[in-house]
Tab-separated table of C-alpha atoms in Angstrom:
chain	number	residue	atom	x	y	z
A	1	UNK	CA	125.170	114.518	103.167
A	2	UNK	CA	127.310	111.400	103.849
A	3	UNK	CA	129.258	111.412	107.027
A	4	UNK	CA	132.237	109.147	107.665
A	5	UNK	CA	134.916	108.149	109.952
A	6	UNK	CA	138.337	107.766	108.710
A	7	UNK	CA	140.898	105.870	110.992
A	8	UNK	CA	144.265	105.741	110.454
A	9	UNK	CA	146.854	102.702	111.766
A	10	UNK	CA	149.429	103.207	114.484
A	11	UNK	CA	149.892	99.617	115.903
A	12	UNK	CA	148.720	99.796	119.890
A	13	UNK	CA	148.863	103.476	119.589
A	14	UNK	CA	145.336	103.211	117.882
A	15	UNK	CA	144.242	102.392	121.824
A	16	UNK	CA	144.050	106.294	121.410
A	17	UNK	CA	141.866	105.878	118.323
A	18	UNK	CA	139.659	102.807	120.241
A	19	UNK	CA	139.311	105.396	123.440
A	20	UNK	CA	137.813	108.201	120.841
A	21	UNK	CA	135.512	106.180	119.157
A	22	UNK	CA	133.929	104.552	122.549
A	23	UNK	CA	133.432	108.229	123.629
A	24	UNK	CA	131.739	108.977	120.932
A	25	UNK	CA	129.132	105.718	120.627
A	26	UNK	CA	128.675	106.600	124.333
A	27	UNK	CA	127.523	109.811	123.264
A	28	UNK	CA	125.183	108.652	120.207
A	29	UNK	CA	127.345	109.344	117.519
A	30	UNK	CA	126.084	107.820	114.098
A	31	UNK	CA	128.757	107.970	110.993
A	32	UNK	CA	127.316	106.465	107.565
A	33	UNK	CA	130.522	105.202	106.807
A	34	UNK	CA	133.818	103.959	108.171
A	35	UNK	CA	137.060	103.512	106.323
A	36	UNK	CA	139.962	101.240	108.351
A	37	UNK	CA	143.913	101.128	108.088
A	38	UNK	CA	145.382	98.189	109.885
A	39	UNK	CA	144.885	98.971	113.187
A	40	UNK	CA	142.342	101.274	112.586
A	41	UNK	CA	140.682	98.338	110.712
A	42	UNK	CA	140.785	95.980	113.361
A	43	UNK	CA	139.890	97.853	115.885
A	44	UNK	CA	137.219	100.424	113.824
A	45	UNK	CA	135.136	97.518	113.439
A	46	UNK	CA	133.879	97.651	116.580
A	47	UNK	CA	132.259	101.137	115.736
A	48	UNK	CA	130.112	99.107	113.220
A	49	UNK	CA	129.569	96.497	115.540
A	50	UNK	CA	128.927	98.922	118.723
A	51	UNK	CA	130.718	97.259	120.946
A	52	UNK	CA	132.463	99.817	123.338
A	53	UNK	CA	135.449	98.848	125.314
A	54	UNK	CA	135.738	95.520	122.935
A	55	UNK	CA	139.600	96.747	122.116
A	56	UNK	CA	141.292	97.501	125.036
A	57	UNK	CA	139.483	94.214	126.678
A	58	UNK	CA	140.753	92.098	124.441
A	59	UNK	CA	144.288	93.472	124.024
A	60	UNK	CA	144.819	93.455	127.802
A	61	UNK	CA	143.199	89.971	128.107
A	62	UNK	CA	145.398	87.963	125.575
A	63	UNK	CA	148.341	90.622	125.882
A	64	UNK	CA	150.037	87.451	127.722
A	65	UNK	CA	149.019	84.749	125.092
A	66	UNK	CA	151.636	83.112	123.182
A	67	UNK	CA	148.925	82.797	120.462
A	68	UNK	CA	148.097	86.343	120.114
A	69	UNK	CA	151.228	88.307	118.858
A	70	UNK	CA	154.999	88.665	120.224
A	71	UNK	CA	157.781	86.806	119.352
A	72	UNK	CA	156.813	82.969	120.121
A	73	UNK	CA	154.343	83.285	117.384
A	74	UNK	CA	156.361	85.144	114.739
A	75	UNK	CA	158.524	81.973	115.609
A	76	UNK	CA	156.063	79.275	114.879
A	77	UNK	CA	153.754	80.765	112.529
A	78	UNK	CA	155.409	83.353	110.908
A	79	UNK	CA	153.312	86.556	111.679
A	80	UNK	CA	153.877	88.413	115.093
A	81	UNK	CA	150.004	88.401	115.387
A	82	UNK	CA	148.529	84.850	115.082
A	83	UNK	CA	146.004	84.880	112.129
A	84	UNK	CA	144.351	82.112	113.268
A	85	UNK	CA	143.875	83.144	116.873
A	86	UNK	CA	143.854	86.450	116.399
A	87	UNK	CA	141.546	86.731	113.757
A	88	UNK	CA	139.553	83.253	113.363
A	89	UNK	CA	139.532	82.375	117.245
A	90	UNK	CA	139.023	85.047	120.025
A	91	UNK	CA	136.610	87.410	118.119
A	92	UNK	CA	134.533	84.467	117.269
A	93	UNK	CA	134.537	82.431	119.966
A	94	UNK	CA	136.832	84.141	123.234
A	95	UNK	CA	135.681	87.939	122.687
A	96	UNK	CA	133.326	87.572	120.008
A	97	UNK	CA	132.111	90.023	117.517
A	98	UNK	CA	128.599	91.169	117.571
A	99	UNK	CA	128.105	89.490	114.459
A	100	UNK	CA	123.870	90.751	114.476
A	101	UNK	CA	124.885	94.088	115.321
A	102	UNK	CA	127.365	94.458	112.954
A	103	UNK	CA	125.328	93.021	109.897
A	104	UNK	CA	121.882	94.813	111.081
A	105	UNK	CA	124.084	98.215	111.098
A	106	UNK	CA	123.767	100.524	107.879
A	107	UNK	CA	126.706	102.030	108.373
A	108	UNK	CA	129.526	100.885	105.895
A	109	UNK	CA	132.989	99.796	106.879
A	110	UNK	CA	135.937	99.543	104.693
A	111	UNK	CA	139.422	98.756	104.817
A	112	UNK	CA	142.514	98.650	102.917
A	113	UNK	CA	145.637	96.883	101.998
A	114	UNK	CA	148.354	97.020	100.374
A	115	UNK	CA	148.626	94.681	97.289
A	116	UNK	CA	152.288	92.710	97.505
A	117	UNK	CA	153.076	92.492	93.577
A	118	UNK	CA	151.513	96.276	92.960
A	119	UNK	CA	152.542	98.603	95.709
A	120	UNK	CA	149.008	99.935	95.174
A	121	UNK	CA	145.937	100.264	97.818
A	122	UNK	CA	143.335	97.948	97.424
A	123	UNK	CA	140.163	99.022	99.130
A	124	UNK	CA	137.380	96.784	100.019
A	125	UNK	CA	133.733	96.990	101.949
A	126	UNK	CA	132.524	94.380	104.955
A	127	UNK	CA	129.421	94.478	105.213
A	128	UNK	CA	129.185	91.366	107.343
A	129	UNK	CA	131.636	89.115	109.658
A	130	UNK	CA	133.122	86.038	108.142
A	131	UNK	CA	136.100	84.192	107.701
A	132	UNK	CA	136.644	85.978	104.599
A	133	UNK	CA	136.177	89.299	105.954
A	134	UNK	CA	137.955	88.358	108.932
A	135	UNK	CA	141.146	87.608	106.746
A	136	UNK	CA	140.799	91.205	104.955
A	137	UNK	CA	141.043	93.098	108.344
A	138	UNK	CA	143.835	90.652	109.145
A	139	UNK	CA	145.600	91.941	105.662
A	140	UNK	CA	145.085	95.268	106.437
A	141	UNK	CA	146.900	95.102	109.426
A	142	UNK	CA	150.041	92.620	108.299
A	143	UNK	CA	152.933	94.328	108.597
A	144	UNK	CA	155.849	93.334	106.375
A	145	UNK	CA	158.665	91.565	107.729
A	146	UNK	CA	156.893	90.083	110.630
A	147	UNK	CA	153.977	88.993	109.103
A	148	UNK	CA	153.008	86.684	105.537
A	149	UNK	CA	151.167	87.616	102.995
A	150	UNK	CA	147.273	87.393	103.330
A	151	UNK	CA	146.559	85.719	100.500
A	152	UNK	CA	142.421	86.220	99.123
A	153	UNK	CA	140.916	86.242	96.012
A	154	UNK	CA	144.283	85.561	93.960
A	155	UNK	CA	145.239	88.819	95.687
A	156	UNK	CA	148.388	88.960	97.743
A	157	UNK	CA	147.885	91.448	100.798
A	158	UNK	CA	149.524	93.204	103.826
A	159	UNK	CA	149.272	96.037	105.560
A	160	UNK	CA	146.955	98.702	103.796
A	161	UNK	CA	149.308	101.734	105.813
A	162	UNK	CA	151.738	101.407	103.197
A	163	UNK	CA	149.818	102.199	100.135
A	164	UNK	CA	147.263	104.903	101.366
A	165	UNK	CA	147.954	105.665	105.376
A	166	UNK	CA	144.776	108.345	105.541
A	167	UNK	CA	142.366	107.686	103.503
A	168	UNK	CA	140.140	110.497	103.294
A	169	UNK	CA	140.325	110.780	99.592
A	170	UNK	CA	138.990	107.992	98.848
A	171	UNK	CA	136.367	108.220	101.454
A	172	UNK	CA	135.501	111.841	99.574
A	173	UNK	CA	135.136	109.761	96.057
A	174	UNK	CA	132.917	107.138	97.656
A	175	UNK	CA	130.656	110.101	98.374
A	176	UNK	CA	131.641	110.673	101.910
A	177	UNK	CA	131.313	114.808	102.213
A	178	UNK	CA	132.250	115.757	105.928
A	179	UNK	CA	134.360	113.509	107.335
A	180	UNK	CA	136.405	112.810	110.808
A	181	UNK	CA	140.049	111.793	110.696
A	182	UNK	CA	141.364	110.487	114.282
A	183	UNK	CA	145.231	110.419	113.903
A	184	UNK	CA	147.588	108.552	115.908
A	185	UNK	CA	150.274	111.042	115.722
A	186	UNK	CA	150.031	115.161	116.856
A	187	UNK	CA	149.807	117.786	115.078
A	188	UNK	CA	152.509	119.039	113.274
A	189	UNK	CA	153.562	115.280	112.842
A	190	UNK	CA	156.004	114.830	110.134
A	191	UNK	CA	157.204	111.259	108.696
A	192	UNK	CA	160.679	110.644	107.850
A	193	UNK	CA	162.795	109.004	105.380
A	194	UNK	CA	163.270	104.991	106.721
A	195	UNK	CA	166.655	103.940	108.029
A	196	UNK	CA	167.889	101.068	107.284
A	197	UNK	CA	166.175	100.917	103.854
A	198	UNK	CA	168.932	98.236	102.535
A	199	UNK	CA	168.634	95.890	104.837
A	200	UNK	CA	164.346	95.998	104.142
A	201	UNK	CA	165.119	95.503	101.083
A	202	UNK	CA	166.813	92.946	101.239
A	203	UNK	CA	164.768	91.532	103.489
A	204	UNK	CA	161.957	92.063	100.670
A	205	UNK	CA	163.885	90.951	98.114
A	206	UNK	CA	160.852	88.792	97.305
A	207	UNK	CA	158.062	91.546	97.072
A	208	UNK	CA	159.920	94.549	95.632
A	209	UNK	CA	156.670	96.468	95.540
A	210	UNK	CA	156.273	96.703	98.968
A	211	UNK	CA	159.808	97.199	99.641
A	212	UNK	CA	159.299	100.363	97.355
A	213	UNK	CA	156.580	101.465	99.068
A	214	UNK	CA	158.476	101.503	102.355
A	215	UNK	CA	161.255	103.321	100.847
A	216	UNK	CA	158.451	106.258	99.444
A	217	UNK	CA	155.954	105.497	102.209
A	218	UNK	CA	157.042	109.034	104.206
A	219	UNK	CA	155.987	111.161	101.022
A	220	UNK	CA	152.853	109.495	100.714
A	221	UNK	CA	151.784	109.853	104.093
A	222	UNK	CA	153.152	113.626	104.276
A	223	UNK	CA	151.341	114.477	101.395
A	224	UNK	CA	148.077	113.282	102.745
A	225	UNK	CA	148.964	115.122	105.967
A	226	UNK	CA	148.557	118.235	103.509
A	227	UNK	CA	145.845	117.012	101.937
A	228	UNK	CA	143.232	116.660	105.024
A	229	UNK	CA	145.211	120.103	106.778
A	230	UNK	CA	143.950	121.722	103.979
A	231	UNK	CA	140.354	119.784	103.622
A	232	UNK	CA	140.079	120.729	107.355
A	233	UNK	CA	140.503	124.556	106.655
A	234	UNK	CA	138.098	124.009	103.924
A	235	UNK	CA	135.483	123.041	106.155
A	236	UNK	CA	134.342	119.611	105.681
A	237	UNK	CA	137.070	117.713	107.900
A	238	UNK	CA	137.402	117.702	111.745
A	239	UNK	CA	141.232	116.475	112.231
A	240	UNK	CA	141.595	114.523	116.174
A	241	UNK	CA	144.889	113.653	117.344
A	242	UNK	CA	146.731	113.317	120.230
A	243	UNK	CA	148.245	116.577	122.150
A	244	UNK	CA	151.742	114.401	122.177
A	245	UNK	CA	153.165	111.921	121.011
A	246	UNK	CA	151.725	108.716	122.469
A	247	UNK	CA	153.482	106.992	125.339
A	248	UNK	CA	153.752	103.476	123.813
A	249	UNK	CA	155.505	101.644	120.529
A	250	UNK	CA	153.783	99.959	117.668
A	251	UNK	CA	153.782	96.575	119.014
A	252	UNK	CA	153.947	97.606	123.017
A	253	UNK	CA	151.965	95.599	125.202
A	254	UNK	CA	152.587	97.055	128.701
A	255	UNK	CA	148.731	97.098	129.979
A	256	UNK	CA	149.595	100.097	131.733
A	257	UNK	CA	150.645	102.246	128.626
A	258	UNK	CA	147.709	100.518	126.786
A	259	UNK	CA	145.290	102.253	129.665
A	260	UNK	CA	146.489	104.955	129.410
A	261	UNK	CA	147.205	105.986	125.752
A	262	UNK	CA	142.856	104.395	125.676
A	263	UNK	CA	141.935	107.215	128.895
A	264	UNK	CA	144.024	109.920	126.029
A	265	UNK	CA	141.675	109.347	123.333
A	266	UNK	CA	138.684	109.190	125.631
A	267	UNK	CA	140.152	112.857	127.071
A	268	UNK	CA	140.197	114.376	123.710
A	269	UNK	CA	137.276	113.266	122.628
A	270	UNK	CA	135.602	114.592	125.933
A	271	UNK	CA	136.985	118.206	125.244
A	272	UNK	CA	135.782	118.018	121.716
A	273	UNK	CA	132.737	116.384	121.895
A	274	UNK	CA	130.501	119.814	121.904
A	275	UNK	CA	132.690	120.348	118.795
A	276	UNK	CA	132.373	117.231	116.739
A	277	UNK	CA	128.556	117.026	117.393
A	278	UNK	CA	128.395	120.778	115.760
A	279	UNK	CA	130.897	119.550	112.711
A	280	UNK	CA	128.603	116.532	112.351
A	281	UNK	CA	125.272	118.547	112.891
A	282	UNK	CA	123.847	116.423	115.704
């Protein structure tokens, strides 16, 4: 039986995600299978990679970067987060990946995106760190608006939230049986309709696909909500999320909020470690 880890996106409040997922590689805890949504791509690799800690570090050590994200990069390059820093510069060289560990792993990591001129997900496996690879965990987490189009492979991508936010269906057809879903939002979460959807549109005049799947995003994800609710009272899904809602914004980088929303997500996972290890069989 295939076991797999299913990480939604959130921005900074995957720091939540980042602090379950070192709790859990400090307790031995194998998955077959990972599948990433922008920030739960970039920072999920790290599970593959089995480097605890590797998130937090690195957000708190370039929080005050001009060339990792905030508004003096949108500015010159375009994208709040730097692609080229961000992606191509301090997990090679400042904060690297470990690129052996990562490749040598079995475990499978995917991601996905959002395709601009579809609407549609567009799922894809890493099994190795490149520049390539790098630039599909960058798509996954573009956001519209403030970020361009990754283009690859004729493709044009951004951030995978808005086509498939919780991707445990997928993860079920790629064989994937009992899976954990770490949210970013608590239970009894609900998503609402966007404000403001005429001015993103306009904004995205360019790439109405995506500004359609803004406008419909909230069903999507609130139907998936459903959907793992109801594969977790079937038995093969252990749901985490946080007790409240998380004490930081999307693109927040106060290192105090990032500790702490981190220390959450290594709390739950503490009080449901006997828990997952049962769900999981260990």
């Amino acid at each position: 039986m295939k076991k797999g880890l299913v990480l939604e996106g959130g921005g900074l409040r995957a720091l939540f995600t980042a602090g379950v997922m070192d709790e859990m590689m400090e307790n031995g805890i194998e998955f077959d299978g990972a599948v990433g949504v922008s920030a739960g791509a970039s920072f999920g690799c790290n599970y593959k990679s089995k480097q605890i800690g590797r998130a937090l570090r690195y957000n708190i050590d370039f929080k005050d970067d001009p060339r990792y994200m905030g508004i003096r990069s949108l500015l010159k390059t375009g994208d709040w987060v730097g692609a080229e820093f961000s992606y191509h510069v301090m997990p090679v060289d400042l904060d690297p990946v470990d690129f052996d560990t990562y490749t040598n792993n079995p475990m499978e990591f995917h991601v996905v995106c959002t395709d601009v001129d579809t609407g549609k997900a567009i799922y894809h496996k890493i099994p190795t760190i490149d520049h390539e690879t790098l630039d599909w965990v960058r798509a996954s987490a573009s956001l519209p608006i403030i970020s361009k189009p990754v283009c690859i492979n004729g493709k044009r991508l951004l951030d995978g939230g808005m086509a498939d936010s919780i991707p445990l269906e997928y993860f079920q057809q790629q064989g994937y049986e009992r899976n954990v879903v770490i949210l970013t939002q608590p239970k009894g979460f609900k998503k609402r309709c966007p404000k403001g959807m005429s001015l993103f549109r306009w904004l995205l005049r360019k790439t109405p696909a995506i500004a359609d799947a803004l406008a419909t995003r909230h069903l999507m994800y609130n139907r998936e909500l459903d959907y793992i609710s109801e594969q977790e009272r079937l038995g093969n899904t252990l749901i985490i999320y946080p007790e409240k809602e998380l004490p930081i914004g999307r693109i927040e980088q106060d290192e105090a909020k990032m500790r702490n929303v981190y220390q959450m997500g290594r709390d739950i996972a503490k009080t449901k470690m006997t828990e997952i290890k049962k769900f999981l069989e260990i």
